[in-house]
Short mmCIF file of C-alpha atoms and ligand atoms in Angstrom, two decimals:
data_model
loop_
_atom_site.label_atom_id
_atom_site.label_comp_id
_atom_site.label_asym_id
_atom_site.label_seq_id
_atom_site.Cartn_x
_atom_site.Cartn_y
_atom_site.Cartn_z
CA MET A 1 -66.46 -16.98 54.93
CA ASN A 2 -67.68 -17.91 58.37
CA ILE A 3 -66.39 -15.99 61.40
CA ILE A 4 -66.74 -17.45 64.86
CA GLU A 5 -65.94 -14.90 67.55
CA THR A 6 -65.00 -16.15 70.98
CA PRO A 7 -64.78 -13.97 74.11
CA ASN A 8 -62.01 -15.85 75.91
CA GLU A 9 -59.39 -18.59 75.73
CA ASN A 10 -61.74 -21.23 77.01
CA SER A 11 -64.46 -20.58 74.46
CA PHE A 12 -61.79 -20.31 71.75
CA SER A 13 -60.54 -23.82 72.42
CA GLU A 14 -64.11 -25.11 72.72
CA GLU A 15 -65.09 -23.67 69.33
CA VAL A 16 -61.98 -25.03 67.61
CA MET A 17 -62.62 -28.38 69.26
CA LYS A 18 -66.24 -28.40 68.05
CA PHE A 19 -65.15 -27.55 64.51
CA PHE A 20 -62.44 -30.22 64.56
CA LEU A 21 -64.73 -32.93 65.90
CA THR A 22 -67.43 -32.21 63.31
CA PHE A 23 -64.77 -32.27 60.58
CA LEU A 24 -63.48 -35.66 61.70
CA GLN A 25 -67.01 -37.04 61.80
CA LYS A 26 -67.69 -35.91 58.23
CA ASN A 27 -64.36 -36.89 56.67
CA ASN A 28 -62.58 -40.20 56.58
CA ASN A 29 -58.89 -39.87 57.52
CA PRO A 30 -58.62 -36.22 56.41
CA LEU A 31 -55.26 -34.75 55.51
CA LEU A 32 -54.69 -31.69 57.65
CA THR A 33 -52.09 -29.16 58.66
CA LEU A 34 -51.60 -27.93 62.20
CA PRO A 35 -49.90 -24.62 62.97
CA THR A 36 -47.20 -23.97 65.54
CA GLY A 37 -47.07 -20.73 67.54
CA THR A 38 -48.92 -19.76 70.71
CA THR A 39 -52.33 -19.23 69.07
CA PRO A 40 -53.39 -22.89 68.84
CA LEU A 41 -51.98 -23.98 72.22
CA PRO A 42 -55.28 -23.84 74.18
CA PHE A 43 -56.86 -26.04 71.51
CA TYR A 44 -54.00 -28.55 71.66
CA LYS A 45 -54.41 -28.73 75.43
CA LYS A 46 -58.15 -29.25 75.10
CA ILE A 47 -57.94 -31.97 72.45
CA SER A 48 -55.21 -33.76 74.40
CA GLU A 49 -57.53 -33.85 77.44
CA GLU A 50 -60.56 -34.96 75.44
CA TYR A 51 -58.62 -37.76 73.75
CA LYS A 52 -58.75 -39.76 76.98
CA ASP A 53 -62.51 -40.18 76.42
CA ASN A 54 -62.63 -40.13 72.64
CA LYS A 55 -59.99 -42.18 70.85
CA GLU A 56 -61.50 -41.22 67.49
CA LEU A 57 -59.86 -37.80 67.77
CA ASN A 58 -56.66 -39.03 66.16
CA LYS A 59 -58.26 -40.28 62.95
CA PHE A 60 -56.47 -37.92 60.60
CA THR A 61 -53.22 -37.65 58.66
CA TYR A 62 -50.97 -34.84 59.79
CA LEU A 63 -49.16 -32.81 57.15
CA SER A 64 -46.37 -30.35 58.05
CA LEU A 65 -47.34 -26.78 57.21
CA ASP A 66 -43.82 -25.45 57.51
CA GLU A 67 -40.47 -26.38 59.04
CA TYR A 68 -37.17 -24.75 59.88
CA TYR A 69 -34.44 -25.80 57.48
CA GLY A 70 -31.15 -27.44 58.40
CA LEU A 71 -31.90 -28.91 61.84
CA GLU A 72 -31.18 -32.47 62.97
CA GLN A 73 -34.09 -34.85 63.47
CA GLU A 74 -33.88 -34.76 67.27
CA ASP A 75 -33.70 -30.96 67.52
CA LYS A 76 -36.35 -29.62 69.88
CA ARG A 77 -36.90 -26.61 67.65
CA LEU A 78 -38.24 -28.68 64.77
CA PHE A 79 -41.92 -27.87 64.31
CA ALA A 80 -42.61 -31.58 63.82
CA ASN A 81 -41.13 -32.20 67.28
CA TRP A 82 -42.98 -29.21 68.75
CA LEU A 83 -46.31 -30.55 67.46
CA ASP A 84 -45.35 -34.02 68.59
CA ARG A 85 -44.94 -32.68 72.16
CA GLU A 86 -48.08 -30.53 72.09
CA ILE A 87 -50.56 -32.85 70.41
CA LEU A 88 -49.42 -35.68 68.12
CA SER A 89 -47.84 -38.02 70.66
CA THR A 90 -50.67 -37.53 73.18
CA LEU A 91 -53.13 -38.39 70.42
CA GLU A 92 -50.94 -41.36 69.49
CA VAL A 93 -50.87 -40.38 65.81
CA PRO A 94 -48.75 -43.14 64.22
CA SER A 95 -45.80 -42.27 62.00
CA THR A 96 -47.68 -43.81 59.06
CA ARG A 97 -50.15 -40.92 59.39
CA ARG A 98 -47.58 -38.14 59.57
CA ILE A 99 -46.30 -36.46 56.41
CA THR A 100 -43.43 -34.30 57.57
CA ILE A 101 -40.94 -31.95 55.98
CA ASP A 102 -37.39 -33.27 56.25
CA SER A 103 -35.43 -30.35 57.68
CA SER A 104 -32.08 -31.90 56.78
CA CYS A 105 -32.91 -33.06 53.25
CA GLU A 106 -30.05 -32.56 50.81
CA ASN A 107 -32.01 -32.22 47.61
CA VAL A 108 -34.61 -29.66 48.68
CA GLN A 109 -36.31 -29.36 45.32
CA GLU A 110 -36.77 -33.10 44.99
CA HIS A 111 -38.06 -33.32 48.56
CA CYS A 112 -40.60 -30.53 47.96
CA LEU A 113 -41.82 -32.21 44.78
CA LYS A 114 -42.27 -35.48 46.69
CA LEU A 115 -44.32 -33.68 49.33
CA GLU A 116 -46.56 -32.16 46.68
CA LYS A 117 -47.01 -35.63 45.15
CA LYS A 118 -47.98 -37.10 48.51
CA ILE A 119 -50.56 -34.34 48.96
CA ASN A 120 -51.96 -35.08 45.50
CA MET A 121 -52.07 -38.80 46.16
CA HIS A 122 -54.17 -38.11 49.21
CA GLY A 123 -56.57 -36.12 47.04
CA ASN A 124 -55.36 -32.78 48.39
CA ILE A 125 -55.39 -31.06 51.78
CA ASP A 126 -58.78 -31.57 53.38
CA LEU A 127 -58.34 -29.00 56.11
CA ALA A 128 -55.57 -26.41 56.37
CA ILE A 129 -55.54 -25.20 59.95
CA ILE A 130 -53.34 -22.12 59.89
CA GLY A 131 -52.14 -19.30 62.11
CA LEU A 132 -51.31 -15.76 61.04
CA GLY A 133 -47.88 -14.12 61.25
CA ASN A 134 -47.74 -10.45 62.26
CA ASN A 135 -46.55 -9.55 58.76
CA GLY A 136 -49.25 -11.64 57.10
CA HIS A 137 -47.21 -14.76 56.60
CA ILE A 138 -49.05 -18.04 56.36
CA GLY A 139 -46.90 -21.06 57.14
CA PHE A 140 -43.58 -19.42 56.26
CA ASN A 141 -44.80 -17.67 53.12
CA GLU A 142 -43.29 -14.29 53.87
CA PRO A 143 -44.27 -10.97 52.23
CA GLY A 144 -43.18 -11.11 48.59
CA SER A 145 -44.12 -14.79 48.21
CA ASP A 146 -45.82 -15.56 44.94
CA LEU A 147 -49.50 -16.20 45.60
CA ASN A 148 -49.26 -19.27 43.35
CA SER A 149 -46.06 -20.57 44.97
CA ARG A 150 -45.60 -24.27 45.67
CA THR A 151 -43.77 -26.03 48.49
CA ARG A 152 -40.22 -24.66 48.62
CA LYS A 153 -37.30 -23.39 50.67
CA VAL A 154 -37.61 -19.79 51.86
CA HIS A 155 -35.58 -17.24 53.79
CA LEU A 156 -37.16 -15.85 56.92
CA THR A 157 -37.53 -12.12 57.37
CA LYS A 158 -35.89 -10.30 60.30
CA GLU A 159 -39.37 -9.68 61.68
CA THR A 160 -40.27 -13.37 61.68
CA ILE A 161 -36.91 -14.37 63.15
CA ALA A 162 -37.51 -11.85 65.96
CA ALA A 163 -41.09 -13.11 66.49
CA ASN A 164 -39.84 -16.71 66.63
CA ALA A 165 -37.02 -15.86 69.06
CA VAL A 166 -39.53 -15.85 71.94
CA TYR A 167 -39.92 -19.60 71.50
CA TRP A 168 -36.19 -20.37 71.63
CA GLY A 169 -34.70 -17.71 73.90
CA SER A 170 -32.55 -15.76 71.44
CA LEU A 171 -32.31 -14.57 67.86
CA GLU A 172 -29.27 -16.79 67.27
CA ARG A 173 -31.28 -19.92 68.04
CA VAL A 174 -33.77 -19.22 65.24
CA PRO A 175 -32.86 -20.83 61.89
CA LYS A 176 -32.70 -18.33 59.04
CA SER A 177 -34.43 -20.45 56.44
CA ALA A 178 -37.32 -22.86 56.25
CA ILE A 179 -39.37 -25.08 53.98
CA THR A 180 -43.04 -24.19 53.68
CA LEU A 181 -46.09 -25.36 51.80
CA GLY A 182 -46.69 -22.72 49.13
CA ILE A 183 -49.61 -20.34 48.97
CA GLY A 184 -50.65 -22.06 45.72
CA THR A 185 -50.54 -25.38 47.58
CA LEU A 186 -52.62 -24.02 50.45
CA LYS A 187 -55.12 -22.42 48.08
CA GLU A 188 -56.05 -25.90 46.89
CA ALA A 189 -57.14 -26.96 50.38
CA LYS A 190 -60.76 -28.03 50.45
CA HIS A 191 -61.35 -26.29 53.77
CA THR A 192 -59.32 -23.72 55.69
CA LEU A 193 -59.50 -22.81 59.35
CA LEU A 194 -57.70 -19.61 60.34
CA LEU A 195 -56.97 -19.16 64.03
CA ALA A 196 -56.16 -15.81 65.67
CA ARG A 197 -56.02 -14.62 69.26
CA GLY A 198 -55.11 -11.37 70.98
CA PHE A 199 -54.87 -7.62 70.22
CA GLY A 200 -51.49 -8.27 68.62
CA LYS A 201 -53.29 -9.88 65.66
CA ALA A 202 -56.02 -7.23 65.26
CA LYS A 203 -54.26 -5.10 62.63
CA ILE A 204 -52.99 -7.93 60.47
CA LEU A 205 -56.35 -9.69 60.64
CA ARG A 206 -58.02 -6.51 59.40
CA ASP A 207 -55.38 -6.02 56.67
CA THR A 208 -55.83 -9.62 55.56
CA PHE A 209 -59.45 -8.97 54.65
CA LYS A 210 -59.50 -5.22 53.89
CA LEU A 211 -56.37 -4.64 51.78
CA SER A 212 -56.40 -5.60 48.13
CA ILE A 213 -55.04 -9.06 47.44
CA SER A 214 -51.29 -8.89 46.90
CA ASN A 215 -48.11 -10.71 47.83
CA LYS A 216 -47.14 -7.75 50.06
CA VAL A 217 -49.48 -9.33 52.59
CA PRO A 218 -49.60 -13.02 51.63
CA SER A 219 -52.58 -13.76 53.91
CA THR A 220 -54.80 -11.58 51.65
CA TYR A 221 -55.17 -14.69 49.44
CA LEU A 222 -57.67 -15.83 52.07
CA GLN A 223 -60.23 -13.31 50.75
CA GLU A 224 -60.90 -15.68 47.86
CA GLN A 225 -60.41 -18.93 49.72
CA ARG A 226 -63.28 -21.42 49.44
CA ASN A 227 -64.77 -22.86 52.63
CA LEU A 228 -62.92 -20.53 54.97
CA THR A 229 -63.74 -20.42 58.67
CA ILE A 230 -62.10 -17.99 61.07
CA ILE A 231 -62.12 -18.70 64.76
CA ALA A 232 -60.77 -15.66 66.56
CA ASP A 233 -61.20 -13.96 69.89
CA THR A 234 -62.85 -10.58 70.35
CA ASP A 235 -59.45 -8.88 70.73
CA ALA A 236 -58.13 -10.19 67.43
CA LEU A 237 -61.37 -9.21 65.68
CA SER A 238 -61.51 -5.75 67.26
CA MET A 239 -60.31 -3.85 64.15
CA MET A 240 -62.26 -5.81 61.56
CA HIS A 241 -65.04 -3.22 61.46
CA THR A 242 -62.89 -0.08 61.48
C1 GLP B 301 -44.80 -18.97 63.07
C2 GLP B 301 -45.33 -20.14 62.25
C3 GLP B 301 -46.69 -19.84 61.68
C4 GLP B 301 -47.59 -19.28 62.78
C5 GLP B 301 -47.02 -17.96 63.25
C6 GLP B 301 -47.89 -17.25 64.28
O1 GLP B 301 -44.08 -18.07 62.31
N1 GLP B 301 -44.46 -20.50 61.19
O2 GLP B 301 -47.23 -21.04 61.14
O3 GLP B 301 -48.89 -19.11 62.27
O4 GLP B 301 -45.77 -18.25 63.82
O5 GLP B 301 -47.53 -17.60 65.60
P1 GLP B 301 -48.29 -17.15 66.91
O6 GLP B 301 -49.51 -17.98 67.00
O7 GLP B 301 -47.33 -17.44 68.03
O8 GLP B 301 -48.58 -15.71 66.77
#
């Protein structure tokens, strides 16, 4: 496990950018996930700016990490649309290089199986870039998720619905269920990059690496994850040594 500590927002985005660029240089059309949430936003801003001078920055295939369930394709709340606004459209990532979760799919099980097949056909996830929920969720794998779970429909906890309400203005606007890549699916990623910023993440970041591995805190699976890099600011890392 490699930890890169950054003192501020600017150095955070620079370090993530450096990691990303090196990864693209070493891998041909890697399959990667991108998280939503506020944590990665400075990086998305940075890469969007740098793209003007380096058109190679879009040479990857985007794979949805998680998605609210039951929304129409045009809905602003869809994570695919969120990421489109924040990074994918600026980087001009074509639809042929976007593997997305269909929020309105009727046969969920079949859809999830198809996604898993697409991941396999690509030779697996090359780089899972992930954020960390306050309760240790990764993607939308909430506490209680089987640590070998595959891509599936899940119900969101009250805590996650409340945390997500800040994005959409009210609790009512947050869908109650979602489709997420499973922990078992994410475990197979060849490389993982965990992003964390702020004091708010200090406790869960410590728990992730200090508690014993269990589905009570799904992110604890990361203790055994191969090729794991953490890029986090000093605030988020402040409890790691306590
Ligand atoms: C959401 C997303 C996660 C993300 C988490 C943390 O629940 N489904 O993928 O990692 O929020 O968000 P933030 O970075 O805003 O703390």
